[in-house]
PDB file of C-alpha atoms and ligand atoms in Angstrom:
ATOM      1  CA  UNK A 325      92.265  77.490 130.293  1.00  0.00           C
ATOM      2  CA  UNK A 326      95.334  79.630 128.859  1.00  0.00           C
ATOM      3  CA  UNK A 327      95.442  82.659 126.665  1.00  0.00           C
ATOM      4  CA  UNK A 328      98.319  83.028 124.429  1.00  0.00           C
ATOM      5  CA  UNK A 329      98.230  85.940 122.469  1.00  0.00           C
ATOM      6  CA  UNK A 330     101.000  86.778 119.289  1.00  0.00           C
ATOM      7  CA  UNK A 331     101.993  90.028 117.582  1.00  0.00           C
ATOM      8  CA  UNK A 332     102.807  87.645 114.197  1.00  0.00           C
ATOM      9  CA  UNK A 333     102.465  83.806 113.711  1.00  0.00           C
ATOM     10  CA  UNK A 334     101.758  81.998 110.940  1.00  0.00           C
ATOM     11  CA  UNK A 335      98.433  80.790 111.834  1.00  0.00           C
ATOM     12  CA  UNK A 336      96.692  80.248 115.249  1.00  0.00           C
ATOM     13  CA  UNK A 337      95.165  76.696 114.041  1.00  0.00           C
ATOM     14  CA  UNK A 338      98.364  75.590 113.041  1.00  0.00           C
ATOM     15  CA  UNK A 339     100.179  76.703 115.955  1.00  0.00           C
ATOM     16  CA  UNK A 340      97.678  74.814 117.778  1.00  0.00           C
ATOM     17  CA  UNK A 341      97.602  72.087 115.457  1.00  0.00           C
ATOM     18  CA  UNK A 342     101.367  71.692 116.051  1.00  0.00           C
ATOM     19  CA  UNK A 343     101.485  72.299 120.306  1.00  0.00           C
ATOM     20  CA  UNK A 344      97.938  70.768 121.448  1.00  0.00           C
ATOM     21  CA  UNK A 345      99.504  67.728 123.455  1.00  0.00           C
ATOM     22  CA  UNK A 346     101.357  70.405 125.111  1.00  0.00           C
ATOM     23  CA  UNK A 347      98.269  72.849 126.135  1.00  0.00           C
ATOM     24  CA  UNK A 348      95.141  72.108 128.404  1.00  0.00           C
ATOM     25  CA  UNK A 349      91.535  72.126 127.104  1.00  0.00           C
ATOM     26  CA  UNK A 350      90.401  75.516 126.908  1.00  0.00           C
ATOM     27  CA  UNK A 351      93.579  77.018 125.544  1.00  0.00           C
ATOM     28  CA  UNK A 352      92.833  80.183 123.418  1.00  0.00           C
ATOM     29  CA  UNK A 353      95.228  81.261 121.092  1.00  0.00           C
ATOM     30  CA  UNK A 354      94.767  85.206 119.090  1.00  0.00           C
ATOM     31  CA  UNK A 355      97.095  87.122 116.638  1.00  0.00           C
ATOM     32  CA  UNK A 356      97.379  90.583 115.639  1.00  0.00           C
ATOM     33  CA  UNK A 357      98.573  89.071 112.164  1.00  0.00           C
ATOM     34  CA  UNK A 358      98.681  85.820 110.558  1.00  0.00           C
ATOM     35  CA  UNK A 359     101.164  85.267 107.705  1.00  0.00           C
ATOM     36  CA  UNK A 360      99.543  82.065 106.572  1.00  0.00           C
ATOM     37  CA  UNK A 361      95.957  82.211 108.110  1.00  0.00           C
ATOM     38  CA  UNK A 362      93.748  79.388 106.664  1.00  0.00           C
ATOM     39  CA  UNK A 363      90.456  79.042 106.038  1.00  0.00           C
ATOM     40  CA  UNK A 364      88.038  76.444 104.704  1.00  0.00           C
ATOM     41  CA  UNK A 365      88.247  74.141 101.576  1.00  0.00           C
ATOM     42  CA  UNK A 366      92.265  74.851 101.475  1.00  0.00           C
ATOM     43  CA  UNK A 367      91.586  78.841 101.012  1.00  0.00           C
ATOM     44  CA  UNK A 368      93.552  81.538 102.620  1.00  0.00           C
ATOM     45  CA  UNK A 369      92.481  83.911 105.140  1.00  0.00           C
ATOM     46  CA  UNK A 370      94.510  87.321 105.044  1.00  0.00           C
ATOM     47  CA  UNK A 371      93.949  90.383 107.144  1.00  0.00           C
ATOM     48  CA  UNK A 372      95.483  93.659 107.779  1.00  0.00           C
ATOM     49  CA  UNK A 373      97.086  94.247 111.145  1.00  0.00           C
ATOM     50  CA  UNK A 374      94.728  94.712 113.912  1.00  0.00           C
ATOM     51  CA  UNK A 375      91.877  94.754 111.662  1.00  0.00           C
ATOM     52  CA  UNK A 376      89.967  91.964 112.869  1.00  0.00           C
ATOM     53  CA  UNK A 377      89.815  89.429 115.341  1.00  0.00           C
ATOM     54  CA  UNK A 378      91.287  86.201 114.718  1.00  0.00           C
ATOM     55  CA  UNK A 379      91.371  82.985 117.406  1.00  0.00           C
ATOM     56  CA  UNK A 380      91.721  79.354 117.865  1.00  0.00           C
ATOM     57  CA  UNK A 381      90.210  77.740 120.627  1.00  0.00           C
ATOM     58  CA  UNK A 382      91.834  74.302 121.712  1.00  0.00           C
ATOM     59  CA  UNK A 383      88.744  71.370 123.252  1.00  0.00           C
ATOM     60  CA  UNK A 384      89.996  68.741 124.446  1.00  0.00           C
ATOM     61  CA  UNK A 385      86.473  67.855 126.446  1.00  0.00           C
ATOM     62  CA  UNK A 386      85.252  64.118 125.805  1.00  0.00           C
ATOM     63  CA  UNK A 387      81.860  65.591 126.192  1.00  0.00           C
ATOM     64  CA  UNK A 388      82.603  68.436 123.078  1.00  0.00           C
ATOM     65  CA  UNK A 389      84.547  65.886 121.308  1.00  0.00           C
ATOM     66  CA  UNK A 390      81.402  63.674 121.575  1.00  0.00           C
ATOM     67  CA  UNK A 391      79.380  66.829 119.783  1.00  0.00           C
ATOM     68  CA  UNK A 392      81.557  67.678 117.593  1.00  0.00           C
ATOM     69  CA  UNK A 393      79.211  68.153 114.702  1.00  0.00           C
ATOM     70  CA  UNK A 394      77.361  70.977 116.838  1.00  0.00           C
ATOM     71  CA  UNK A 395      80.587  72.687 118.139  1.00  0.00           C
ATOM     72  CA  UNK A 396      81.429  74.999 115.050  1.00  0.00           C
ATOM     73  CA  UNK A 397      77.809  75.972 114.978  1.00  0.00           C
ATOM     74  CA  UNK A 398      77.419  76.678 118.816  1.00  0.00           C
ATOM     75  CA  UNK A 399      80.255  78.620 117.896  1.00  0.00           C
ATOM     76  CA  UNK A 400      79.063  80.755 115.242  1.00  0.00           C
ATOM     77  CA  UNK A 401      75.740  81.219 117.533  1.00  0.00           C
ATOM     78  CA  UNK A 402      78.705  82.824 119.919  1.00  0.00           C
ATOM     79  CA  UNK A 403      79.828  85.477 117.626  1.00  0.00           C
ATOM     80  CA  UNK A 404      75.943  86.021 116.788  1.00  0.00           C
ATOM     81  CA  UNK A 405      75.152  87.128 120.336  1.00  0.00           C
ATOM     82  CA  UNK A 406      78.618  89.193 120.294  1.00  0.00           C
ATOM     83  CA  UNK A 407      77.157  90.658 117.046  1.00  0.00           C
ATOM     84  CA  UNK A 408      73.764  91.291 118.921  1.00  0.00           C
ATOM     85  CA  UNK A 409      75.110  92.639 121.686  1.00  0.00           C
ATOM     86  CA  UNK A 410      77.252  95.334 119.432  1.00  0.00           C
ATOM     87  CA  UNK A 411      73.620  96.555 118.284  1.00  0.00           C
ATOM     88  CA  UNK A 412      74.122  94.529 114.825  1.00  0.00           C
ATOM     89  CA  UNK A 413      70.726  92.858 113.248  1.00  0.00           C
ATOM     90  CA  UNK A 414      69.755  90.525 110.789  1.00  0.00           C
ATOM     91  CA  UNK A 415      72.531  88.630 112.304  1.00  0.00           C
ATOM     92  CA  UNK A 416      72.172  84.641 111.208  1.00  0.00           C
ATOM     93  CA  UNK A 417      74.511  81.716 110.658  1.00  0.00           C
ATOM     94  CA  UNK A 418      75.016  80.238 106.879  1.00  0.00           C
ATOM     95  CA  UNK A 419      75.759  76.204 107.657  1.00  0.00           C
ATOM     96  CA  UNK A 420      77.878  74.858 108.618  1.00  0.00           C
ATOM     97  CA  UNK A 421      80.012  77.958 110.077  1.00  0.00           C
ATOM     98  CA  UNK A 422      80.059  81.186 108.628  1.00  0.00           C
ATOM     99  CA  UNK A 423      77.952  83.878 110.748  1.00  0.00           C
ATOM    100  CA  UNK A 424      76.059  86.273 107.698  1.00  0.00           C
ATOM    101  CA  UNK A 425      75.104  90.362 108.766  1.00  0.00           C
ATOM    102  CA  UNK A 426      72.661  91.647 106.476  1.00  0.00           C
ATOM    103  CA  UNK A 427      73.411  89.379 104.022  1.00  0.00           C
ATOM    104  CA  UNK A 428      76.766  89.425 103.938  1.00  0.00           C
ATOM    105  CA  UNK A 429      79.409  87.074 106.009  1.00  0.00           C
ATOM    106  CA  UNK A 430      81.177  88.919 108.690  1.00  0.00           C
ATOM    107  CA  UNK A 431      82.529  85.886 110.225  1.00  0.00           C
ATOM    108  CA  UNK A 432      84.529  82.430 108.766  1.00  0.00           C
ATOM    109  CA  UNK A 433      84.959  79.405 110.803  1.00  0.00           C
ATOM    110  CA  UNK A 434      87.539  76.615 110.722  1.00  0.00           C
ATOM    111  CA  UNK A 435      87.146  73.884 112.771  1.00  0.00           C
ATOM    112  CA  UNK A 436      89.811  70.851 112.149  1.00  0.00           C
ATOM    113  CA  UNK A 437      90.507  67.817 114.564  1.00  0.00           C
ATOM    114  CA  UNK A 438      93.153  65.556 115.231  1.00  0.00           C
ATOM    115  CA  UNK A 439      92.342  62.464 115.467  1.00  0.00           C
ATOM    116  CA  UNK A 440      94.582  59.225 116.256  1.00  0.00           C
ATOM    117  CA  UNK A 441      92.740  57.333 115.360  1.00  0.00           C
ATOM    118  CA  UNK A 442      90.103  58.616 117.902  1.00  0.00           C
ATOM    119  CA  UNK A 443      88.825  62.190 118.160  1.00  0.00           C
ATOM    120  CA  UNK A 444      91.563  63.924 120.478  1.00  0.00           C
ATOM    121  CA  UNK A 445      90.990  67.086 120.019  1.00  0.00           C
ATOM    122  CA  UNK A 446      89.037  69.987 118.068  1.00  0.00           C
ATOM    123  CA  UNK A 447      90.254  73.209 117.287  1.00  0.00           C
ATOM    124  CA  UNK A 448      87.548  75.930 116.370  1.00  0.00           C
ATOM    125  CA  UNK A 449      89.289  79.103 114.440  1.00  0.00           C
ATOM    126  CA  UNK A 450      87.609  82.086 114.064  1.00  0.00           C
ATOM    127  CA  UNK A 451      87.911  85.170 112.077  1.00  0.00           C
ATOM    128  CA  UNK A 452      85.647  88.288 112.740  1.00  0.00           C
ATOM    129  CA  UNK A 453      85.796  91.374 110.375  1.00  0.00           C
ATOM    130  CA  UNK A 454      86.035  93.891 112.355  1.00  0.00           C
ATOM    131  CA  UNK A 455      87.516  97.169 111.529  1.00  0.00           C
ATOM    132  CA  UNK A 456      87.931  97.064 108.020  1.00  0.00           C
ATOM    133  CA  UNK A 457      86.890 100.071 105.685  1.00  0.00           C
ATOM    134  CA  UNK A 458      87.190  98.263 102.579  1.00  0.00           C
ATOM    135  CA  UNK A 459      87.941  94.920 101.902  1.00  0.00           C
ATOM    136  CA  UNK A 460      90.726  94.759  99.024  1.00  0.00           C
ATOM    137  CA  UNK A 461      90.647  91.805  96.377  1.00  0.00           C
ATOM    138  CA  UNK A 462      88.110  90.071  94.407  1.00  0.00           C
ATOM    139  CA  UNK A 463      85.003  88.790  95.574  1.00  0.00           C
ATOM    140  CA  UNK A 464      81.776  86.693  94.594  1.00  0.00           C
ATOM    141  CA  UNK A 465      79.518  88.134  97.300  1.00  0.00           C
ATOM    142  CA  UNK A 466      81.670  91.399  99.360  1.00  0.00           C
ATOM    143  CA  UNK A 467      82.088  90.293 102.811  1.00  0.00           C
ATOM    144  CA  UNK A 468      81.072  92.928 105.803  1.00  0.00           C
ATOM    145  CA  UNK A 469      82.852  94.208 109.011  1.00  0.00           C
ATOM    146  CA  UNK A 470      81.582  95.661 111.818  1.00  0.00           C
ATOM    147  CA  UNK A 471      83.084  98.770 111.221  1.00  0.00           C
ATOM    148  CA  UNK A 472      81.214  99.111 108.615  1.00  0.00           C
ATOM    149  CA  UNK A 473      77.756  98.130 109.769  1.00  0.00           C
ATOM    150  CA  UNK A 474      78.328 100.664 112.941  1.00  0.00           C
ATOM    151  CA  UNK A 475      80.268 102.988 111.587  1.00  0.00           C
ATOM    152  CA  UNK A 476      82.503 103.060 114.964  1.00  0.00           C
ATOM    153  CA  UNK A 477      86.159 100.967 115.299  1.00  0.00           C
ATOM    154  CA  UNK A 478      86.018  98.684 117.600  1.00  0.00           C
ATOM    155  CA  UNK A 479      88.799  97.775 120.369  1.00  0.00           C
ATOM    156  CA  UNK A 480      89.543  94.652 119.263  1.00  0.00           C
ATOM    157  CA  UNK A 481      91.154  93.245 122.222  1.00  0.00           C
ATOM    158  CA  UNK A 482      87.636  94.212 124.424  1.00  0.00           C
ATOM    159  CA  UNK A 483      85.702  92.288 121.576  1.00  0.00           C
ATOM    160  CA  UNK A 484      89.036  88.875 122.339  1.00  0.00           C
ATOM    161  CA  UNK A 485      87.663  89.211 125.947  1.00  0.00           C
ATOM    162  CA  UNK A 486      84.283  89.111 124.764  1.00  0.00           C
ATOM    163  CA  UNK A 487      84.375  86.729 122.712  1.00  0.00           C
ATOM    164  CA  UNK A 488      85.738  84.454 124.742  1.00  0.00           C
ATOM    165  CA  UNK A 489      83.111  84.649 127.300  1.00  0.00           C
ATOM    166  CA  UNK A 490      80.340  84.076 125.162  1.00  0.00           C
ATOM    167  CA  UNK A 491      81.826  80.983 123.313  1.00  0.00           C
ATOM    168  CA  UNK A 492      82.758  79.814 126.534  1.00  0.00           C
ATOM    169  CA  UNK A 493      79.115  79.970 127.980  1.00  0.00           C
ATOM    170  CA  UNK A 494      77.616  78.608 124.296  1.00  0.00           C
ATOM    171  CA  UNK A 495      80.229  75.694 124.658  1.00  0.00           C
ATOM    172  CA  UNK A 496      79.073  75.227 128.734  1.00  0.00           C
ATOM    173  CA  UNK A 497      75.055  75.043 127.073  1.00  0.00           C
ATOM    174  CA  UNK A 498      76.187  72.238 124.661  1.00  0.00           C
ATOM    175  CA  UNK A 499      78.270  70.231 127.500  1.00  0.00           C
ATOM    176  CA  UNK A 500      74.825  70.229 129.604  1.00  0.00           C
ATOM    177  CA  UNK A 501      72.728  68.872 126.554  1.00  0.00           C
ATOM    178  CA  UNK A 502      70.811  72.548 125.824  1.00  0.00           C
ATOM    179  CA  UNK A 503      68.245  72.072 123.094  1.00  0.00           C
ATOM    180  CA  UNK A 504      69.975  74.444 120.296  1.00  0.00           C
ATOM    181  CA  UNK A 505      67.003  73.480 118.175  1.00  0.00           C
ATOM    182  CA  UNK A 506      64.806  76.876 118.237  1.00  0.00           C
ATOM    183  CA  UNK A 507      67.897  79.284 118.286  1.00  0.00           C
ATOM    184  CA  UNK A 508      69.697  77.723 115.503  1.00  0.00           C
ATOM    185  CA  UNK A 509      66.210  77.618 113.107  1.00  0.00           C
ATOM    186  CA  UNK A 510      65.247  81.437 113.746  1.00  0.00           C
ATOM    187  CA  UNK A 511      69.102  82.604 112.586  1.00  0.00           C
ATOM    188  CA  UNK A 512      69.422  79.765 109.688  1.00  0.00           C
ATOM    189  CA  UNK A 513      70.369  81.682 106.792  1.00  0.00           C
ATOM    190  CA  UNK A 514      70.064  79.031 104.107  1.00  0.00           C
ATOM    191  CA  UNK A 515      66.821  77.599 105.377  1.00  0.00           C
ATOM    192  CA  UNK A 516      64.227  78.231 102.815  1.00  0.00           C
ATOM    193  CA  UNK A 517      66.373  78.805  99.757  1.00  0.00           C
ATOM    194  CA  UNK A 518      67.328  77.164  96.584  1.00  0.00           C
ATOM    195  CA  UNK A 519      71.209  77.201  96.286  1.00  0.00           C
ATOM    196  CA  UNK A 520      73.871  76.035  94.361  1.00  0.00           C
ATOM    197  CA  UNK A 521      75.877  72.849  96.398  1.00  0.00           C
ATOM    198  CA  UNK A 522      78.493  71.785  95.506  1.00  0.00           C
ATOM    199  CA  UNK A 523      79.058  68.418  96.475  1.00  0.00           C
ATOM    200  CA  UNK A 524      82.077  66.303  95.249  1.00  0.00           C
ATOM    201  CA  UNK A 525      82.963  67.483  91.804  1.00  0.00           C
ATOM    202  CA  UNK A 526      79.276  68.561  91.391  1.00  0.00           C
ATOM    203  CA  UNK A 527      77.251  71.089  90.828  1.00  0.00           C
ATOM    204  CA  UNK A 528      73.529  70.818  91.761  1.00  0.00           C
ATOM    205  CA  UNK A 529      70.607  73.102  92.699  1.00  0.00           C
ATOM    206  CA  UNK A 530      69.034  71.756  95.974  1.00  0.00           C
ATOM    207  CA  UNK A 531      66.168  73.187  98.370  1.00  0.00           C
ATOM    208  CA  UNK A 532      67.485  74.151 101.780  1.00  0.00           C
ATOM    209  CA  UNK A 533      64.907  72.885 104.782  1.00  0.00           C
ATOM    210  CA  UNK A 534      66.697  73.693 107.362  1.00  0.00           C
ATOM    211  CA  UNK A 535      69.744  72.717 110.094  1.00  0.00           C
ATOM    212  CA  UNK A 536      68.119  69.784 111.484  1.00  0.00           C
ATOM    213  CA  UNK A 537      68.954  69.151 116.393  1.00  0.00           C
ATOM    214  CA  UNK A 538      71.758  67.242 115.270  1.00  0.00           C
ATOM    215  CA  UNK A 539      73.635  69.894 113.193  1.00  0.00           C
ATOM    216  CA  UNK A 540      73.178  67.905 109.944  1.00  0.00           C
ATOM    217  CA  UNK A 541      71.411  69.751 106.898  1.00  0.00           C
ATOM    218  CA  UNK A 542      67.933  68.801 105.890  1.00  0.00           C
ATOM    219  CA  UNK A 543      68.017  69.302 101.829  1.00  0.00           C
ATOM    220  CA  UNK A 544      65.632  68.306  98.822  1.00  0.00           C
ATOM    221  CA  UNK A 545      67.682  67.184  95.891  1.00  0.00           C
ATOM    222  CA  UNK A 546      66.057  65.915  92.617  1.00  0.00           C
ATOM    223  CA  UNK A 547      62.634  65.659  94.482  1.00  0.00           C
ATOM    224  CA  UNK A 548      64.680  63.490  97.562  1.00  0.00           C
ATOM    225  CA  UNK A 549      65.108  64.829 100.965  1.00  0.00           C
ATOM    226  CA  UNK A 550      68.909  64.008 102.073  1.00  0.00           C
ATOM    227  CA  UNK A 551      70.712  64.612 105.548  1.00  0.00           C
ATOM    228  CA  UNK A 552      73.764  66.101 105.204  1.00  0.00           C
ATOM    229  CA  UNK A 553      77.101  66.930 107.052  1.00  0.00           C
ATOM    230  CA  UNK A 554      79.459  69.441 106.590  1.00  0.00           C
ATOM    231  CA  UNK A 555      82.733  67.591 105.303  1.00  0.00           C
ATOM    232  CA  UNK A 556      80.455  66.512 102.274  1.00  0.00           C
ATOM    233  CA  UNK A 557      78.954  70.048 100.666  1.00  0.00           C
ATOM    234  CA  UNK A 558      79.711  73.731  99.921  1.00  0.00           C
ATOM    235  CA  UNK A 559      77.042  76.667  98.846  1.00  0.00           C
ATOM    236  CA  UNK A 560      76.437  79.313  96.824  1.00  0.00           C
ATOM    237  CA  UNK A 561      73.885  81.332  97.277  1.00  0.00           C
TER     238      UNK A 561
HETATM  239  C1  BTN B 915      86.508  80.471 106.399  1.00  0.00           C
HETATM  240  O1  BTN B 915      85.602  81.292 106.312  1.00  0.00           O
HETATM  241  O2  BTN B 915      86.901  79.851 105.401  1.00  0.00           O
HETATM  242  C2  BTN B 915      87.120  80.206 107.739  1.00  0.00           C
HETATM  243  C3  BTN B 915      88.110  81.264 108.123  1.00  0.00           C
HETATM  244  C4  BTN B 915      88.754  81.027 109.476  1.00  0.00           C
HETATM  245  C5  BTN B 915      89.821  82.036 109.791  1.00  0.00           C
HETATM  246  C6  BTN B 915      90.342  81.910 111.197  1.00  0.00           C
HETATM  247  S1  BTN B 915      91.349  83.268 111.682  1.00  0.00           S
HETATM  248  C7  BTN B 915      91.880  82.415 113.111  1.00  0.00           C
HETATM  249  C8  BTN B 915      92.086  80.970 112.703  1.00  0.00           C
HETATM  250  N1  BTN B 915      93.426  80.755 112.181  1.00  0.00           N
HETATM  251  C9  BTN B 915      93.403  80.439 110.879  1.00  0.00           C
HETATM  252  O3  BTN B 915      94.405  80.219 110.170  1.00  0.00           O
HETATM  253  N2  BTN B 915      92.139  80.382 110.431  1.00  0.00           N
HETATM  254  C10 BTN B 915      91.188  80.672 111.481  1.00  0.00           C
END
């Protein structure tokens, strides 16, 4: 493991995007500020200064690598417990990576690989609201920070530490083969609902069943029940 930790850089998945060959598995990578902070489906993900907590964690593991479809997941279960453990509830996980309090996302996910034409590595990025007041900008659904939910700040590099540990031990549970099954279906926030996917260039209600052992979706489309991963579909809810 390493810990490299920047006032500024552009973004802490591309930095690690750019310097993995160089780095050993377990290298984790934070930032008070990222100028060009990315996050999923080609969207940007800005924050004020020291306002939340923002990571990349290198894996280089064969084991992980073989998982990889349960590693951004296992993940967001990570920030869950560190959500739990900060006395938030209704704490759940929208698939494939965002982590949801009260309804509202706290937490984005980016995980990205690089692959030659193998799997060599995966690098999981994560973004935690943490001490915002207000959250500036437009929005479908307002996102949440903890700041907000508790009504305390939050020392943000206590929470790094924390968060480390706890996405360390999920990641340890999913190298020895734990059964996420039961943990992942009581904090699935889509199960049960009827959303709008978007998948391709279309727009379709579906029926969420739920995040099947695998990390796959179970969903009911035009009477059909479909398996799905998360490269291939996006939600509204
Ligand atoms: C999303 O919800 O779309 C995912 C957001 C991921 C943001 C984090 S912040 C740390 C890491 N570096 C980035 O540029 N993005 C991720």
């Amino acid at each position: 493991m390493r810990f490299i930790h920047f006032e500024t850089i552009d973004s802490t998945n591309t930095w690690l995007k750019n310097s993995w060959e160089d780095q050993p598995d377990m290298t984790f990578v934070s930032a008070d500020y990222q100028s060009q902070g990315r996050g999923r489906r080609q969207r940007s993900w800005t924050s004020p200064k020291g306002e939340s907590l923002m990571f990349s964690l290198l894996i280089r593991d064969e084991q992980l690598l073989k998982r990889h479809q349960l590693v951004s997941l296992v993940s967001a279960l990570s920030i869950v417990r560190l959500l739990q453990q900060r006395g938030v509830s209704d704490v759940t996980v929208k698939w494939p990576n965002d982590v949801y309090a009260g309804g509202r996302k706290i937490c984005g996910i980016l995980l990205e690989g690089v692959s030659q034409p193998e799997l060599q590595c995966l690098i999981v990025g994560i973004g935690l609201n943490v001490n915002q007041q207000a959250f500036a900008g437009e929005y479908r659904h307002e996102p949440v920070s903890l700041y907000q939910l508790t009504g305390r700040r939050s020392d943000i590099s206590r929470l790094r530490q924390q968060a480390y540990q706890l996405l360390t031990e999920e990641l340890e549970k999913l190298k020895a083969d734990e059964d996420f099954r039961k943990v992942l279906q009581s904090h699935d926030y889509l199960k049960g609902r009827r959303v709008l996917a978007e998948i391709g260039q279309e727009t379709r209600e579906v029926s969420v069943i739920g995040i099947n052992p695998d990390g796959s979706l179970r969903i009911r489309a035009d009477g059909r029940e479909t398996d799905i991963t998360s490269g291939e579909i996006s939600f509204r809810v």
